[in-house]
PDB file of C-alpha atoms in Angstrom:
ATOM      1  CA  UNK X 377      79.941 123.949  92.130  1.00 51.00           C
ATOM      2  CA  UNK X 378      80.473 120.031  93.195  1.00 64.00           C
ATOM      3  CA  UNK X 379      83.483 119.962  91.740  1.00 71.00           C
ATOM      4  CA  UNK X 380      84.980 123.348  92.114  1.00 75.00           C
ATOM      5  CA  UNK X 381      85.210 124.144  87.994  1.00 78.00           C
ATOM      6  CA  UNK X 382      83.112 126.925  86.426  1.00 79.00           C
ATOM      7  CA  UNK X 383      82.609 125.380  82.145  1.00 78.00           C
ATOM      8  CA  UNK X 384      82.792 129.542  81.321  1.00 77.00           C
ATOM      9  CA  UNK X 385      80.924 128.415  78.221  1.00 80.00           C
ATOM     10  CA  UNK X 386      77.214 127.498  78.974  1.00 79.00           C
ATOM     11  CA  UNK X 387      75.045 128.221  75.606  1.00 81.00           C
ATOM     12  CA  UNK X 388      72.720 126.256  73.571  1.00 81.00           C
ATOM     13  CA  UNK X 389      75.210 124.866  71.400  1.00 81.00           C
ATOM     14  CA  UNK X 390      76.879 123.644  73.848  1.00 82.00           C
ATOM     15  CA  UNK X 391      74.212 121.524  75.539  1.00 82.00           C
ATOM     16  CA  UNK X 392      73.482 117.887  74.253  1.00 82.00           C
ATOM     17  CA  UNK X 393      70.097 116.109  74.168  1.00 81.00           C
ATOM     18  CA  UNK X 394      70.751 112.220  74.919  1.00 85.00           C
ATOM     19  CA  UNK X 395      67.469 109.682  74.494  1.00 83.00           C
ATOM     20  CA  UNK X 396      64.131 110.883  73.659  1.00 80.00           C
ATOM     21  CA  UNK X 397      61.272 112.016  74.867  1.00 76.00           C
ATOM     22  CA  UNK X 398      60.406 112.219  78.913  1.00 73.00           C
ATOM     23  CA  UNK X 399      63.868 109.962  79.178  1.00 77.00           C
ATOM     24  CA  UNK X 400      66.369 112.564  77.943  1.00 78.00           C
ATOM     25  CA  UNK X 401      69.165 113.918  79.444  1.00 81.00           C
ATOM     26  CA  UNK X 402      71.168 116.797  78.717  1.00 78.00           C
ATOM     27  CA  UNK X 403      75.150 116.997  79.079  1.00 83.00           C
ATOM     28  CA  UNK X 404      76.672 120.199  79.066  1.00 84.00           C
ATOM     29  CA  UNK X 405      80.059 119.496  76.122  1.00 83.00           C
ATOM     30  CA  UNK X 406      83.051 121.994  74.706  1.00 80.00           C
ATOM     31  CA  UNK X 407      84.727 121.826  78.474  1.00 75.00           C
ATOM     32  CA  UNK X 408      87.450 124.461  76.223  1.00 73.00           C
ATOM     33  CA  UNK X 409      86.980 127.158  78.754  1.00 77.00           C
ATOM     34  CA  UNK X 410      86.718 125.372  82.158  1.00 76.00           C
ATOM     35  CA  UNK X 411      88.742 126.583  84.975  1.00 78.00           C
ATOM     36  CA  UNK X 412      89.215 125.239  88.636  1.00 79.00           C
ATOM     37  CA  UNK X 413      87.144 128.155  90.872  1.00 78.00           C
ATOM     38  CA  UNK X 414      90.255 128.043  92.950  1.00 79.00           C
ATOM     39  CA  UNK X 415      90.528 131.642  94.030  1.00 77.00           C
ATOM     40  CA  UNK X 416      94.076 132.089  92.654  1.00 76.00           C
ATOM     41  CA  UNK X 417      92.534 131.310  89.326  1.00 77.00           C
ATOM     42  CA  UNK X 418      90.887 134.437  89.198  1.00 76.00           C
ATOM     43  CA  UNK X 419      93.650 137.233  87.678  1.00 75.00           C
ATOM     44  CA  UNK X 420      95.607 134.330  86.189  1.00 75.00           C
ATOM     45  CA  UNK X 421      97.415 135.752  83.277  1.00 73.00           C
ATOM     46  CA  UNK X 422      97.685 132.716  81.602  1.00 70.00           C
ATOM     47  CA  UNK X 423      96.384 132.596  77.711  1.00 64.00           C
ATOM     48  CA  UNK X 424      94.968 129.421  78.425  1.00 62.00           C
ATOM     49  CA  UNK X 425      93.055 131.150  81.554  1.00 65.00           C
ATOM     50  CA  UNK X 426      92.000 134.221  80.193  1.00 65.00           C
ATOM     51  CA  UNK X 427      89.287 134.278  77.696  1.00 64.00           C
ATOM     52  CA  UNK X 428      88.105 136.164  74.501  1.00 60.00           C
ATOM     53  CA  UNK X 429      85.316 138.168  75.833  1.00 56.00           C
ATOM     54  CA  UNK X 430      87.556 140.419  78.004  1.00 54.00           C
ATOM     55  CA  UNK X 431      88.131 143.545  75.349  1.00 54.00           C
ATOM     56  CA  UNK X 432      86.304 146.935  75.441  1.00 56.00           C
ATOM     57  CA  UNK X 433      86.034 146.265  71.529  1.00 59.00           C
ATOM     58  CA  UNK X 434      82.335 146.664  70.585  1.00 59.00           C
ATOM     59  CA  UNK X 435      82.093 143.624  68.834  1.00 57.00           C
ATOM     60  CA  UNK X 436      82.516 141.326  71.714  1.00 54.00           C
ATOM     61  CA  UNK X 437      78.766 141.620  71.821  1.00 54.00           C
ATOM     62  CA  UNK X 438      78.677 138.300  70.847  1.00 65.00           C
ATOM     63  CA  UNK X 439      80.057 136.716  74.210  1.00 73.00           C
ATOM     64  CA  UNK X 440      76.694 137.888  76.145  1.00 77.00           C
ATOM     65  CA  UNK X 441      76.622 134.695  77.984  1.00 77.00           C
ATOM     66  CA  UNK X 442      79.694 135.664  80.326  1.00 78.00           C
ATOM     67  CA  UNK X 443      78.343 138.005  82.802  1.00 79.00           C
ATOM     68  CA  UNK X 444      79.277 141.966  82.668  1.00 79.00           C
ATOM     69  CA  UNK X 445      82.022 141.575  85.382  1.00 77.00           C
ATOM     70  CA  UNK X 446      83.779 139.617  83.279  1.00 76.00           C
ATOM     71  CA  UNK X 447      83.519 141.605  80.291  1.00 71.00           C
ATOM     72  CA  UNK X 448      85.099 144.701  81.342  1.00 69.00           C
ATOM     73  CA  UNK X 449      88.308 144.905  79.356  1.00 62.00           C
ATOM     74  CA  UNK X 450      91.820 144.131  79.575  1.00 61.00           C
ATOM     75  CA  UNK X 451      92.759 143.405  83.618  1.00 63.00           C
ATOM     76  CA  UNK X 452      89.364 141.869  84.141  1.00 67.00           C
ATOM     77  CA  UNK X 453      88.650 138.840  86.709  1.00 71.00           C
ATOM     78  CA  UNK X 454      88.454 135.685  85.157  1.00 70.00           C
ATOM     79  CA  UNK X 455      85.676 134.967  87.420  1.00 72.00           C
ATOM     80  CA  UNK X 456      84.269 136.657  90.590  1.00 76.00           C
ATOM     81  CA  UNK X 457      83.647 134.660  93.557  1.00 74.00           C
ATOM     82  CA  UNK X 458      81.581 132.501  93.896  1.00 78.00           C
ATOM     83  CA  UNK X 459      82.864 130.515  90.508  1.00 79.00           C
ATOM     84  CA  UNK X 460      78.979 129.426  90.299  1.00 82.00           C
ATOM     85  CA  UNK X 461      77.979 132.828  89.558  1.00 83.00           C
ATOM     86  CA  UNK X 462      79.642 132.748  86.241  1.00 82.00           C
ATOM     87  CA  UNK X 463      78.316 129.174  85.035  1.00 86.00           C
ATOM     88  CA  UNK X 464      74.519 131.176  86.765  1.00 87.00           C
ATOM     89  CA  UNK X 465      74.696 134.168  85.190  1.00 90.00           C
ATOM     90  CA  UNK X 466      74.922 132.011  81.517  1.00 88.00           C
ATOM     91  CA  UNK X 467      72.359 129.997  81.838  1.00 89.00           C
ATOM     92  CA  UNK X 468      69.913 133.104  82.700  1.00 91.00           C
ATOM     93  CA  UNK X 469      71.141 134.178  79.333  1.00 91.00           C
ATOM     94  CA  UNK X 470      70.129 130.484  78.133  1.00 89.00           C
ATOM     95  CA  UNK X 471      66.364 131.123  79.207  1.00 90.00           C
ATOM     96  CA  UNK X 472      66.089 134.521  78.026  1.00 91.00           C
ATOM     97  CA  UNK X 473      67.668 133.215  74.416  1.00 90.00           C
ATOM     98  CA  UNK X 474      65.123 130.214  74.325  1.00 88.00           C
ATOM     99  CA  UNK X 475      61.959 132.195  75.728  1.00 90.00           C
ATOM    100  CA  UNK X 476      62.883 135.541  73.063  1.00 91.00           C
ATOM    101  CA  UNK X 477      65.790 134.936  71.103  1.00 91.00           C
ATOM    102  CA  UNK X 478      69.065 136.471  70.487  1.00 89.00           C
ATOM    103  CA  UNK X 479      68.418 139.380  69.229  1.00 90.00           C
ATOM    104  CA  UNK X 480      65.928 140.742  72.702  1.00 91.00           C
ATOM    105  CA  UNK X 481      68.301 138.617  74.962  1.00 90.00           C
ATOM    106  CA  UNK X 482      70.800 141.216  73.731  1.00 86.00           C
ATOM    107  CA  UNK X 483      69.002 144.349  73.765  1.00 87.00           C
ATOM    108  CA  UNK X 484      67.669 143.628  76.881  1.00 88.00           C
ATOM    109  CA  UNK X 485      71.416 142.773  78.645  1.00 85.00           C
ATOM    110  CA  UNK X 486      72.384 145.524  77.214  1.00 82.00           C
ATOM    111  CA  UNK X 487      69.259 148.233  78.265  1.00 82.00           C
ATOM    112  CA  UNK X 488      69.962 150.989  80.780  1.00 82.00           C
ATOM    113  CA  UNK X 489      67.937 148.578  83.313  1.00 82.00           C
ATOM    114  CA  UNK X 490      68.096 145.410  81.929  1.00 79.00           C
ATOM    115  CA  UNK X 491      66.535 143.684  85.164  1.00 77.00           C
ATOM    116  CA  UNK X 492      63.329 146.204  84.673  1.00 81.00           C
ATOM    117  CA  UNK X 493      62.929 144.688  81.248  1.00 83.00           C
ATOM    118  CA  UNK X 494      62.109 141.452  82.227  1.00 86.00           C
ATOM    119  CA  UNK X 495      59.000 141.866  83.174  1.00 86.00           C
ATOM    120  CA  UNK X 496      57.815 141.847  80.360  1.00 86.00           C
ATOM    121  CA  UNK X 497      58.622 137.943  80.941  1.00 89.00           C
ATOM    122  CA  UNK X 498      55.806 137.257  83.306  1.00 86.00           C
ATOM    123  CA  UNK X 499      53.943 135.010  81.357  1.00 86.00           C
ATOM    124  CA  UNK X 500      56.880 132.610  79.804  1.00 87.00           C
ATOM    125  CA  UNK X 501      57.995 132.624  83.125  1.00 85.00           C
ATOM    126  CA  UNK X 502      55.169 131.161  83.877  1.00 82.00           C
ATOM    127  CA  UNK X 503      54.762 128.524  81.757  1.00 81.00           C
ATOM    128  CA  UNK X 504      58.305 127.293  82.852  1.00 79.00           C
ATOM    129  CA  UNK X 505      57.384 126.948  85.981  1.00 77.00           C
ATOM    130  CA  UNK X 506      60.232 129.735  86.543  1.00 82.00           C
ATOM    131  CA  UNK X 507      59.679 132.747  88.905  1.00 85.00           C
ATOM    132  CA  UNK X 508      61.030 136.734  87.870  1.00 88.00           C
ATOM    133  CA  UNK X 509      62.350 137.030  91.070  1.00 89.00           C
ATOM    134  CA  UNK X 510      64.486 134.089  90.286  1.00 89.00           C
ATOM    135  CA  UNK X 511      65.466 134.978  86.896  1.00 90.00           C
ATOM    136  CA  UNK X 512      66.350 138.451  88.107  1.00 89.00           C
ATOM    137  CA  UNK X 513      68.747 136.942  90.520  1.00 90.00           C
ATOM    138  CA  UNK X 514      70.455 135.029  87.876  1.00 90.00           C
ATOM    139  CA  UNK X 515      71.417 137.678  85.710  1.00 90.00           C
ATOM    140  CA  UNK X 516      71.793 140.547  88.288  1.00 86.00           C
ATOM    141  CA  UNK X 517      74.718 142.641  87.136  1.00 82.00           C
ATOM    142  CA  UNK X 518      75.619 144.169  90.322  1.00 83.00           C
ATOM    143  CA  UNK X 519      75.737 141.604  92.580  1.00 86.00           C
ATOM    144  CA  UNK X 520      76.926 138.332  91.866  1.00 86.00           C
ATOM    145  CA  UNK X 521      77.177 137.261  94.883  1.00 86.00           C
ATOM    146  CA  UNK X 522      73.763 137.457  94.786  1.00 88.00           C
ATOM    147  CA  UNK X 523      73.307 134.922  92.141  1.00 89.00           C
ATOM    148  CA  UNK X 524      71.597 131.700  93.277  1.00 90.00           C
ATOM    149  CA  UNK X 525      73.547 128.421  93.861  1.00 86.00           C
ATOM    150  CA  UNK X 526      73.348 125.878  91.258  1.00 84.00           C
ATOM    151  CA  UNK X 527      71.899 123.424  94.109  1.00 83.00           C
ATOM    152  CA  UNK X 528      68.872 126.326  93.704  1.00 86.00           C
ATOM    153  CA  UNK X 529      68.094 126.239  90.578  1.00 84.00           C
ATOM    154  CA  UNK X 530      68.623 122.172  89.809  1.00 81.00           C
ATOM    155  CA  UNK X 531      65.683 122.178  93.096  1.00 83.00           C
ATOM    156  CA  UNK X 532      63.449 124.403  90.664  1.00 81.00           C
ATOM    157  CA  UNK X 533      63.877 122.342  87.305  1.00 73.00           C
ATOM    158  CA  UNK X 534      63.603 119.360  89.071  1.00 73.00           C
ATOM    159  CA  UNK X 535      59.931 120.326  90.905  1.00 69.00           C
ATOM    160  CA  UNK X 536      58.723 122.343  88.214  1.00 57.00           C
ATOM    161  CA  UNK X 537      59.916 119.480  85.387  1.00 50.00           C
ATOM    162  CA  UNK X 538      56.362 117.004  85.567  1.00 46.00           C
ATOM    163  CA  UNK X 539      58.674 113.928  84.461  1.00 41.00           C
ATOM    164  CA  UNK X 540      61.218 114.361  86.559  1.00 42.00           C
ATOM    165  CA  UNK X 541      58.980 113.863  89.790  1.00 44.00           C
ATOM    166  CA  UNK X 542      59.243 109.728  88.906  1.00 44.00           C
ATOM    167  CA  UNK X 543      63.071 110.108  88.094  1.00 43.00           C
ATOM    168  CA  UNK X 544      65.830 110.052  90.597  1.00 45.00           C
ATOM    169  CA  UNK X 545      67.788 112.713  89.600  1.00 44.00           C
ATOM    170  CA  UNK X 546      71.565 110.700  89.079  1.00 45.00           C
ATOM    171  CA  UNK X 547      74.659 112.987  91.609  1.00 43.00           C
ATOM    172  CA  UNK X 548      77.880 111.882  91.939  1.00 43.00           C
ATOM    173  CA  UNK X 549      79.296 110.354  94.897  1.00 44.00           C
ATOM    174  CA  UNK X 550      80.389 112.808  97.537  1.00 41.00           C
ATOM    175  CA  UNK X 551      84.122 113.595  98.388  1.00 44.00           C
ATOM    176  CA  UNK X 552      82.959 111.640 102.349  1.00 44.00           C
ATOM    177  CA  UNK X 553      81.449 108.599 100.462  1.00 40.00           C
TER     178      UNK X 553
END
């Protein structure tokens, strides 16, 4: 949210281990989808803008990293303010995949009550050092506005992340400095 741009495209193959051991880092690559969170961006009719999720086609199952108000069919928002909540909502998807798999991640996005589901969570949650409530936010399909910030959740990786409590955590100069 730094620098205004939602990547639209936040799965695990798209995330890089660099280094080894307590010394990696992960960069987020395939920048293919990223769009300015400009507000004008939002119904932008531009190919280039709008994405393959947005189809009522059944098969677009496969996108389940873009959140639901994205994935409503032809006419749908690019993004919903805030831009974060897009870039959120995926990496809640991200957990879910890593702690279950695909195949549950799915089922369970796609349940009646998907956010009653997750309970069944409690204990990989956790282990991560992750809370439900928190998780629940991220992948609320109501609200997005609801969604935490990604200043929120970088807080909780870094304090729950044992290694990282040495580290200084690297930011980028602000727009003032």
């Amino acid at each position: 949210s730094r620098f205004n741009a939602i990547h639209r495209d936040f799965r695990g193959c798209n995330i890089f281990l660099q280094g080894r051991g307590a010394d990696c880092d992960l960069r987020v690559i395939d920048l293919g989808f990223m769009i300015s969170a400009e507000l004008q961006q939002v119904k932008n009719p531009n190919i280039a803008v709008r994405c393959a999720w947005q189809s009522t086609d059944p098969k677009k199952i496969r996108f389940d990293w873009a959140p639901p108000e994205v994935r409503v069919g032809k006419g749908a928002p690019n993004f919903v303010a805030p831009g974060h909540s897009f870039d959120v909502f995926s990496f809640g998807v991200l957990v879910l995949k890593l702690v279950r798999g695909r195949t549950w991640t799915q089922e369970t996005l796609h349940a009646d009550n998907p956010l009653e589901k997750l309970k069944e969570l409690e204990l990989e949650m956790k282990q991560l050092r992750l809370t439900l409530p928190l998780l629940r936010r991220m992948l609320d399909h109501h609200e997005p506005t609801k969604r935490p910030t990604p200043g929120e959740l970088l807080e909780v990786v870094k304090g729950s992340m044992p290694w990282n409590k040495k580290r200084k955590v690297e930011t980028a100069p602000s727009a003032s400095s």
